[in-house]
Amino acid sequence: MVTELPGPLPAELWSVPYAGARHPGSAAVRERPGLAAGANCQLFAYAVLRHFGLRPPALRSSELWDDTESTARVTTPRPLDLLLFNATDDAFGAHLGVWAGPEAILHLCAEVGRPAVWTPAAFAARPRYRTLVGIKRMAARPSRG
């Protein structure tokens, strides 16, 4: 699958195990920062953005959706935009993925257990991810110098 990320992801990001309890603001992350012990979708997506020079806020899904200081809602995704998926259009508990290019969304979920790239159709085929809640773009974009 072709991606349009600004560059390759390091091997350590591709090997992050899924750990649902390791989310932004959790005691597990405060006690053991980093991704070696695993991450949920949000922690993983934010690490990908940081790898490419962005500074995402450590927000849960509904907080991210409501945020207007660090992010903006957009209708058409570009590489490094965040996509929120859920069973309904409610942002609470929504799953996060990173737009990696046409038909390519990078994410970390319990179903796979490691980072994966799915198409929008693959999300739509799963009841828990069937609804695209929306797309968020970081206020500052990395330079491609």
Short mmCIF file of C-alpha atoms in Angstrom, two decimals:
data_model
loop_
_atom_site.label_atom_id
_atom_site.label_comp_id
_atom_site.label_asym_id
_atom_site.label_seq_id
_atom_site.Cartn_x
_atom_site.Cartn_y
_atom_site.Cartn_z
CA MET A 1 0.00 0.00 0.00
CA VAL A 2 1.47 3.35 -1.02
CA THR A 3 1.65 6.02 1.66
CA GLU A 4 2.31 9.71 1.39
CA LEU A 5 3.77 10.30 4.83
CA PRO A 6 6.66 12.79 4.95
CA GLY A 7 9.07 9.90 5.45
CA PRO A 8 9.36 6.33 6.74
CA LEU A 9 8.31 5.25 10.21
CA PRO A 10 11.07 3.82 12.40
CA ALA A 11 10.89 0.12 13.27
CA GLU A 12 10.06 0.88 16.91
CA LEU A 13 6.78 2.51 15.86
CA TRP A 14 5.83 -0.50 13.71
CA SER A 15 6.38 -2.82 16.68
CA VAL A 16 4.27 -1.02 19.33
CA PRO A 17 1.90 -3.53 20.96
CA TYR A 18 -1.72 -2.57 21.60
CA ALA A 19 -2.43 -1.84 25.27
CA GLY A 20 -5.84 -0.27 25.81
CA ALA A 21 -5.07 0.99 29.32
CA ARG A 22 -2.14 3.06 28.01
CA HIS A 23 -3.90 6.21 26.85
CA PRO A 24 -3.11 9.91 27.19
CA GLY A 25 -3.29 10.92 30.85
CA SER A 26 -3.39 7.37 32.22
CA ALA A 27 -1.48 6.34 35.33
CA ALA A 28 0.18 3.59 33.28
CA VAL A 29 1.70 6.18 30.93
CA ARG A 30 2.70 8.51 33.78
CA GLU A 31 4.45 5.63 35.55
CA ARG A 32 6.12 4.28 32.43
CA PRO A 33 6.30 6.87 29.62
CA GLY A 34 7.02 5.89 26.03
CA LEU A 35 5.61 3.14 23.87
CA ALA A 36 7.70 0.10 24.90
CA ALA A 37 4.90 -1.11 27.20
CA GLY A 38 2.31 -0.52 24.49
CA ALA A 39 -0.23 2.12 23.58
CA ASN A 40 -3.83 2.65 22.69
CA CYS A 41 -4.80 4.21 19.35
CA GLN A 42 -4.48 7.79 20.62
CA LEU A 43 -1.06 7.41 22.20
CA PHE A 44 0.19 5.68 19.05
CA ALA A 45 -1.26 8.27 16.65
CA TYR A 46 0.24 11.11 18.67
CA ALA A 47 3.66 9.38 18.63
CA VAL A 48 3.47 9.15 14.83
CA LEU A 49 2.67 12.85 14.60
CA ARG A 50 5.53 13.72 16.98
CA HIS A 51 7.91 11.62 14.86
CA PHE A 52 7.13 13.95 11.96
CA GLY A 53 7.61 17.11 14.02
CA LEU A 54 4.06 17.90 15.07
CA ARG A 55 3.05 18.58 18.68
CA PRO A 56 -0.34 16.99 19.28
CA PRO A 57 -2.07 17.67 22.58
CA ALA A 58 -2.48 14.62 24.83
CA LEU A 59 -6.26 14.47 24.48
CA ARG A 60 -8.78 11.67 24.53
CA SER A 61 -11.01 11.30 21.47
CA SER A 62 -13.93 13.53 22.48
CA GLU A 63 -11.53 16.18 23.83
CA LEU A 64 -9.63 16.07 20.54
CA TRP A 65 -12.85 16.44 18.56
CA ASP A 66 -13.84 19.48 20.64
CA ASP A 67 -10.35 21.06 20.55
CA THR A 68 -10.00 24.29 18.57
CA GLU A 69 -6.61 25.49 19.87
CA SER A 70 -4.27 22.83 18.48
CA THR A 71 -6.43 21.27 15.77
CA ALA A 72 -9.08 22.14 13.22
CA ARG A 73 -11.88 20.08 11.72
CA VAL A 74 -11.47 19.45 7.99
CA THR A 75 -13.52 17.57 5.42
CA THR A 76 -10.79 16.18 3.17
CA PRO A 77 -7.81 14.41 4.74
CA ARG A 78 -4.15 15.06 4.04
CA PRO A 79 -1.18 13.02 5.29
CA LEU A 80 -0.83 13.27 9.09
CA ASP A 81 -4.47 14.24 9.65
CA LEU A 82 -6.24 12.34 12.42
CA LEU A 83 -9.41 10.39 11.60
CA LEU A 84 -11.89 9.47 14.30
CA PHE A 85 -14.01 6.33 13.85
CA ASN A 86 -16.79 4.95 16.01
CA ALA A 87 -19.97 2.86 15.81
CA THR A 88 -21.95 6.12 15.80
CA ASP A 89 -21.11 9.76 15.13
CA ASP A 90 -20.23 10.26 18.81
CA ALA A 91 -16.59 11.23 19.37
CA PHE A 92 -16.56 9.79 22.90
CA GLY A 93 -14.42 6.64 22.80
CA ALA A 94 -13.71 7.05 19.09
CA HIS A 95 -10.80 5.20 17.51
CA LEU A 96 -7.97 7.30 16.05
CA GLY A 97 -6.02 6.69 12.88
CA VAL A 98 -3.49 8.74 10.91
CA TRP A 99 -4.13 9.46 7.22
CA ALA A 100 -1.10 8.06 5.40
CA GLY A 101 -2.32 8.65 1.85
CA PRO A 102 -5.06 7.60 -0.53
CA GLU A 103 -6.85 4.55 0.86
CA ALA A 104 -4.27 4.28 3.68
CA ILE A 105 -4.98 4.89 7.36
CA LEU A 106 -2.27 3.97 9.86
CA HIS A 107 -3.59 2.92 13.27
CA LEU A 108 -3.19 0.64 16.26
CA CYS A 109 -6.10 -1.51 17.41
CA ALA A 110 -6.77 -4.52 19.62
CA GLU A 111 -7.99 -6.59 16.66
CA VAL A 112 -4.53 -6.63 15.04
CA GLY A 113 -2.41 -6.00 18.13
CA ARG A 114 0.29 -4.06 16.24
CA PRO A 115 0.23 -1.02 13.93
CA ALA A 116 -1.59 -1.64 10.67
CA VAL A 117 -2.63 0.25 7.55
CA TRP A 118 -6.28 -0.15 6.56
CA THR A 119 -8.42 1.33 3.84
CA PRO A 120 -11.50 3.40 4.68
CA ALA A 121 -13.56 0.41 3.48
CA ALA A 122 -11.87 -1.84 6.05
CA PHE A 123 -13.02 0.52 8.81
CA ALA A 124 -16.54 0.75 7.39
CA ALA A 125 -16.79 -3.07 7.32
CA ARG A 126 -16.40 -3.27 11.11
CA PRO A 127 -19.40 -2.27 13.27
CA ARG A 128 -17.23 -0.57 15.92
CA TYR A 129 -15.52 1.63 13.29
CA ARG A 130 -18.25 1.97 10.66
CA THR A 131 -18.79 5.71 11.17
CA LEU A 132 -16.21 8.34 10.34
CA VAL A 133 -16.86 10.87 13.09
CA GLY A 134 -14.57 13.34 11.38
CA ILE A 135 -11.07 14.52 10.54
CA LYS A 136 -8.78 16.74 12.60
CA ARG A 137 -5.71 18.56 11.34
CA MET A 138 -2.90 19.86 13.53
CA ALA A 139 -2.53 23.64 13.45
CA ALA A 140 1.20 23.44 12.59
CA ARG A 141 2.35 21.30 9.66
CA PRO A 142 5.89 19.92 9.26
CA SER A 143 8.05 21.36 6.55
CA ARG A 144 9.18 19.09 3.72
CA GLY A 145 12.61 20.69 3.40
#
